[in-house]
C-alpha cells in the first residue's frame, strides 16, 4: 500500500487474518499428520527386519520426496506450461513455488491476475495444502527434537550417579584390607575352619604314631 490509510488497513487485516489462516493451516496439518503417522507405521510393518535408522531414513526420504515433487516440481511445470509469459521457464516457476510454500514471498513473481477465478481459487487451495504439509513436517521434526532432548537430559541426570557408583566400586576395601570382603558367607568360613581343624588332628595323630616308646626301643 502507498497511502497511510492503506498501510493501517493492511495491519488491521493482518491482525485478524493471520490467526485465522494459522487455524486453517493447523487443522489441515493435523490431517496430514495422521497420514504421515500411517505412512510411518506402514514403513515399520514392511521393513521390520531393517535397522531403525534405515526405516527412519526411508520415511524421511518419502516425506521429503512428496513435498518436492507434489508441491514444487509439479506446480512449477504446470505454471511454466500454462503461463509462460509470467514464468519464462521451469526454473522460474519452481522458484516461485518454493518461495510461496516456504512463506518467503519476495513478490518478484506472482500468478497472473487475469487467470480467472478458477485459477485463483486453485492457487489458493494448493497454497494452503502446501503450507499445511510443510507445517506437519516441521511438527514431526519438532517432536523428534523434543524426544531427543528428553533422552539426552535423562542421560545427563544419570551421569553423576554412574560416576559416583564407579568411584565407590573402584575404591579400597572398607575392612582395612584384611583380604576378606564384608559380604562373605559365614557358612563358608565355618566349613573352612572345620577342615583346618580336621587336618591338624590328622597331623598330630601321625606324629604320635611315628614316635616310639622306650619299651619298644629296648625290645628292638
CSV table of C-alpha atoms in Angstrom, one decimal:
chain,number,residue,atom,x,y,z
A,1,UNK,CA,0.0,0.0,0.0
A,2,UNK,CA,1.1,3.5,-0.8
A,3,UNK,CA,-1.1,5.6,1.5
A,4,UNK,CA,-1.1,5.7,5.3
A,5,UNK,CA,-4.7,4.6,5.4
A,6,UNK,CA,-3.9,1.6,3.2
A,7,UNK,CA,-1.0,0.5,5.4
A,8,UNK,CA,-3.1,0.9,8.6
A,9,UNK,CA,-5.9,-1.2,7.0
A,10,UNK,CA,-3.4,-3.9,6.0
A,11,UNK,CA,-2.1,-4.1,9.6
A,12,UNK,CA,-5.6,-4.4,11.0
A,13,UNK,CA,-6.4,-7.0,8.4
A,14,UNK,CA,-3.3,-8.9,9.2
A,15,UNK,CA,-4.1,-8.9,13.0
A,16,UNK,CA,-7.3,-10.8,12.3
A,17,UNK,CA,-6.4,-12.7,9.1
A,18,UNK,CA,-3.1,-14.2,10.1
A,19,UNK,CA,-4.6,-16.0,13.2
A,20,UNK,CA,-7.5,-17.3,11.2
A,21,UNK,CA,-5.1,-18.6,8.5
A,22,UNK,CA,-2.9,-20.3,11.1
A,23,UNK,CA,-6.0,-22.0,12.5
A,24,UNK,CA,-6.9,-23.2,9.0
A,25,UNK,CA,-3.4,-24.5,8.4
A,26,UNK,CA,-3.3,-26.2,11.8
A,27,UNK,CA,-6.4,-28.2,11.0
A,28,UNK,CA,-5.2,-29.2,7.6
A,29,UNK,CA,-1.8,-30.0,9.0
A,30,UNK,CA,-3.5,-32.3,11.6
A,31,UNK,CA,-4.9,-34.4,8.7
A,32,UNK,CA,-1.5,-34.6,7.1
A,33,UNK,CA,0.0,-35.6,10.4
A,34,UNK,CA,-2.4,-38.5,10.6
A,35,UNK,CA,-1.5,-39.7,7.1
A,36,UNK,CA,2.2,-39.3,7.9
A,37,UNK,CA,1.8,-41.4,11.1
A,38,UNK,CA,0.1,-44.1,9.0
A,39,UNK,CA,2.9,-44.0,6.5
A,40,UNK,CA,5.4,-44.4,9.3
A,41,UNK,CA,3.5,-47.5,10.5
A,42,UNK,CA,3.5,-49.0,7.0
A,43,UNK,CA,7.2,-48.4,6.7
A,44,UNK,CA,7.8,-50.1,10.0
A,45,UNK,CA,5.5,-53.0,9.0
A,46,UNK,CA,7.1,-53.8,5.7
A,47,UNK,CA,10.7,-53.1,6.9
A,48,UNK,CA,10.5,-54.6,10.3
A,49,UNK,CA,13.7,-56.6,9.7
A,50,UNK,CA,15.7,-53.5,8.7
A,51,UNK,CA,17.5,-51.4,11.3
A,52,UNK,CA,15.7,-48.5,12.9
A,53,UNK,CA,18.0,-45.9,11.4
A,54,UNK,CA,17.3,-47.3,7.9
A,55,UNK,CA,13.5,-47.2,8.5
A,56,UNK,CA,13.7,-43.6,9.6
A,57,UNK,CA,15.8,-42.7,6.6
A,58,UNK,CA,13.3,-44.2,4.2
A,59,UNK,CA,10.4,-42.5,5.9
A,60,UNK,CA,12.2,-39.1,5.8
A,61,UNK,CA,13.0,-39.6,2.1
A,62,UNK,CA,9.4,-40.4,1.2
A,63,UNK,CA,8.1,-37.3,3.1
A,64,UNK,CA,10.7,-35.0,1.5
A,65,UNK,CA,10.1,-36.5,-2.0
A,66,UNK,CA,6.4,-35.9,-1.8
A,67,UNK,CA,7.0,-32.3,-0.8
A,68,UNK,CA,9.5,-31.7,-3.6
A,69,UNK,CA,7.6,-33.5,-6.3
A,70,UNK,CA,4.0,-32.6,-5.4
A,71,UNK,CA,4.4,-29.0,-4.2
A,72,UNK,CA,7.4,-27.8,-6.2
A,73,UNK,CA,8.1,-29.7,-9.3
A,74,UNK,CA,4.6,-30.5,-10.5
A,75,UNK,CA,3.1,-27.0,-10.0
A,76,UNK,CA,6.3,-25.4,-11.4
A,77,UNK,CA,5.9,-27.5,-14.6
A,78,UNK,CA,2.2,-26.5,-14.9
A,79,UNK,CA,2.8,-22.8,-14.4
A,80,UNK,CA,5.7,-22.8,-16.9
A,81,UNK,CA,3.5,-24.5,-19.5
A,82,UNK,CA,0.2,-22.6,-18.9
A,83,UNK,CA,1.6,-19.2,-18.1
A,84,UNK,CA,4.9,-18.9,-20.0
A,85,UNK,CA,4.5,-15.1,-20.2
A,86,UNK,CA,4.9,-14.6,-16.4
A,87,UNK,CA,7.1,-17.7,-15.9
A,88,UNK,CA,9.6,-17.8,-18.7
A,89,UNK,CA,11.0,-21.3,-17.9
A,90,UNK,CA,10.6,-24.1,-15.4
A,91,UNK,CA,13.3,-22.8,-13.0
A,92,UNK,CA,11.5,-19.5,-12.6
A,93,UNK,CA,8.2,-21.3,-11.9
A,94,UNK,CA,9.8,-23.7,-9.4
A,95,UNK,CA,11.5,-20.7,-7.7
A,96,UNK,CA,8.0,-19.1,-7.3
A,97,UNK,CA,6.6,-22.3,-5.8
A,98,UNK,CA,9.5,-22.7,-3.4
A,99,UNK,CA,9.3,-19.1,-2.1
A,100,UNK,CA,5.5,-19.4,-1.8
A,101,UNK,CA,5.4,-22.6,0.1
A,102,UNK,CA,8.3,-21.6,2.3
A,103,UNK,CA,6.4,-18.4,3.3
A,104,UNK,CA,9.2,-16.2,2.0
A,105,UNK,CA,7.3,-14.4,-0.7
A,106,UNK,CA,9.7,-11.8,-2.2
A,107,UNK,CA,7.0,-10.6,-4.5
A,108,UNK,CA,9.2,-10.6,-7.6
A,109,UNK,CA,7.0,-13.3,-9.2
A,110,UNK,CA,3.3,-13.8,-8.8
A,111,UNK,CA,0.4,-15.6,-10.6
A,112,UNK,CA,-1.2,-13.8,-13.5
A,113,UNK,CA,-4.1,-11.6,-12.4
A,114,UNK,CA,-6.1,-12.3,-15.5
A,115,UNK,CA,-6.2,-16.1,-15.0
A,116,UNK,CA,-9.8,-16.2,-13.9
A,117,UNK,CA,-11.4,-17.1,-10.6
A,118,UNK,CA,-11.0,-20.8,-11.1
A,119,UNK,CA,-7.2,-20.4,-11.5
A,120,UNK,CA,-7.1,-18.0,-8.5
A,121,UNK,CA,-9.1,-20.4,-6.3
A,122,UNK,CA,-7.0,-23.3,-7.4
A,123,UNK,CA,-3.8,-21.4,-6.5
A,124,UNK,CA,-5.2,-20.5,-3.1
A,125,UNK,CA,-6.2,-24.1,-2.2
A,126,UNK,CA,-3.0,-25.5,-3.5
A,127,UNK,CA,-1.0,-23.0,-1.5
A,128,UNK,CA,-3.0,-23.9,1.7
A,129,UNK,CA,-2.3,-27.6,1.2
A,130,UNK,CA,1.4,-26.9,0.6
A,131,UNK,CA,1.7,-24.8,3.7
A,132,UNK,CA,-0.2,-27.3,5.8
A,133,UNK,CA,2.0,-30.2,4.6
A,134,UNK,CA,5.2,-28.2,5.4
A,135,UNK,CA,3.7,-27.3,8.8
A,136,UNK,CA,3.1,-31.0,9.5
A,137,UNK,CA,6.7,-31.9,8.5
A,138,UNK,CA,8.0,-29.2,10.9
A,139,UNK,CA,5.8,-30.5,13.7
A,140,UNK,CA,7.3,-34.0,13.2
A,141,UNK,CA,10.8,-32.6,13.3
A,142,UNK,CA,9.9,-30.6,16.4
A,143,UNK,CA,8.5,-33.7,18.1
A,144,UNK,CA,11.6,-35.7,17.2
A,145,UNK,CA,13.9,-33.0,18.5
A,146,UNK,CA,11.9,-32.9,21.8
A,147,UNK,CA,12.2,-36.7,22.3
A,148,UNK,CA,16.0,-36.5,21.6
A,149,UNK,CA,16.4,-33.6,24.1
A,150,UNK,CA,14.5,-35.6,26.8
A,151,UNK,CA,16.7,-38.6,26.2
A,152,UNK,CA,19.9,-36.5,26.4
A,153,UNK,CA,18.6,-34.8,29.6
A,154,UNK,CA,17.8,-38.1,31.2
A,155,UNK,CA,21.3,-39.4,30.4
A,156,UNK,CA,22.9,-36.3,31.8
A,157,UNK,CA,20.9,-36.6,35.0
A,158,UNK,CA,22.0,-40.3,35.5
A,159,UNK,CA,25.6,-39.5,34.7
A,160,UNK,CA,26.6,-38.2,38.2
A,161,UNK,CA,25.1,-41.3,39.8
A,162,UNK,CA,27.0,-43.6,37.5
A,163,UNK,CA,30.3,-41.8,38.2
A,164,UNK,CA,29.7,-42.0,42.0
A,165,UNK,CA,29.0,-45.7,41.7
A,166,UNK,CA,32.1,-46.3,39.6
A,167,UNK,CA,34.2,-44.4,42.1
A,168,UNK,CA,32.7,-46.3,45.0
A,169,UNK,CA,33.3,-49.7,43.4
A,170,UNK,CA,36.9,-48.9,42.4
A,171,UNK,CA,37.9,-47.6,45.9
A,172,UNK,CA,39.9,-49.6,48.6
A,173,UNK,CA,38.1,-52.2,50.7
A,174,UNK,CA,36.3,-50.9,53.7
A,175,UNK,CA,37.5,-53.7,56.2
A,176,UNK,CA,41.1,-52.4,56.2
A,177,UNK,CA,42.5,-54.7,53.5
A,178,UNK,CA,42.2,-57.9,55.6
A,179,UNK,CA,41.7,-59.8,52.3
A,180,UNK,CA,38.1,-60.9,53.0
A,181,UNK,CA,35.1,-59.0,51.8
A,182,UNK,CA,32.3,-58.0,54.2
A,183,UNK,CA,29.7,-59.9,52.2
A,184,UNK,CA,31.4,-63.4,52.7
A,185,UNK,CA,29.1,-66.2,53.7
A,186,UNK,CA,29.7,-67.3,57.3
A,187,UNK,CA,28.9,-70.9,56.4
A,188,UNK,CA,31.9,-70.9,54.1
A,189,UNK,CA,34.1,-69.6,57.0
A,190,UNK,CA,32.8,-72.4,59.3
A,191,UNK,CA,33.4,-75.1,56.7
A,192,UNK,CA,36.9,-73.9,56.2
A,193,UNK,CA,37.6,-73.8,59.9
A,194,UNK,CA,36.3,-77.4,60.4
A,195,UNK,CA,38.5,-78.6,57.5
A,196,UNK,CA,41.6,-76.9,59.0
A,197,UNK,CA,40.8,-78.5,62.4
A,198,UNK,CA,40.5,-81.9,60.9
A,199,UNK,CA,43.8,-81.6,59.1
A,200,UNK,CA,45.5,-80.5,62.3
A,201,UNK,CA,44.2,-83.5,64.2
A,202,UNK,CA,45.4,-85.9,61.5
A,203,UNK,CA,48.8,-84.4,61.6
A,204,UNK,CA,49.0,-84.8,65.4
A,205,UNK,CA,48.0,-88.4,65.1
A,206,UNK,CA,50.6,-89.2,62.5
A,207,UNK,CA,53.3,-87.5,64.7
A,208,UNK,CA,52.2,-89.6,67.7
A,209,UNK,CA,52.3,-92.8,65.7
A,210,UNK,CA,55.7,-92.1,64.5
A,211,UNK,CA,57.2,-91.6,68.0
A,212,UNK,CA,58.0,-94.9,69.6
A,213,UNK,CA,58.1,-95.6,73.3
A,214,UNK,CA,61.3,-96.5,75.3
A,215,UNK,CA,60.0,-100.1,75.9
A,216,UNK,CA,59.7,-100.7,72.2
A,217,UNK,CA,63.2,-99.5,71.7
A,218,UNK,CA,64.5,-102.0,74.4
A,219,UNK,CA,62.7,-104.8,72.7
A,220,UNK,CA,64.3,-103.9,69.4
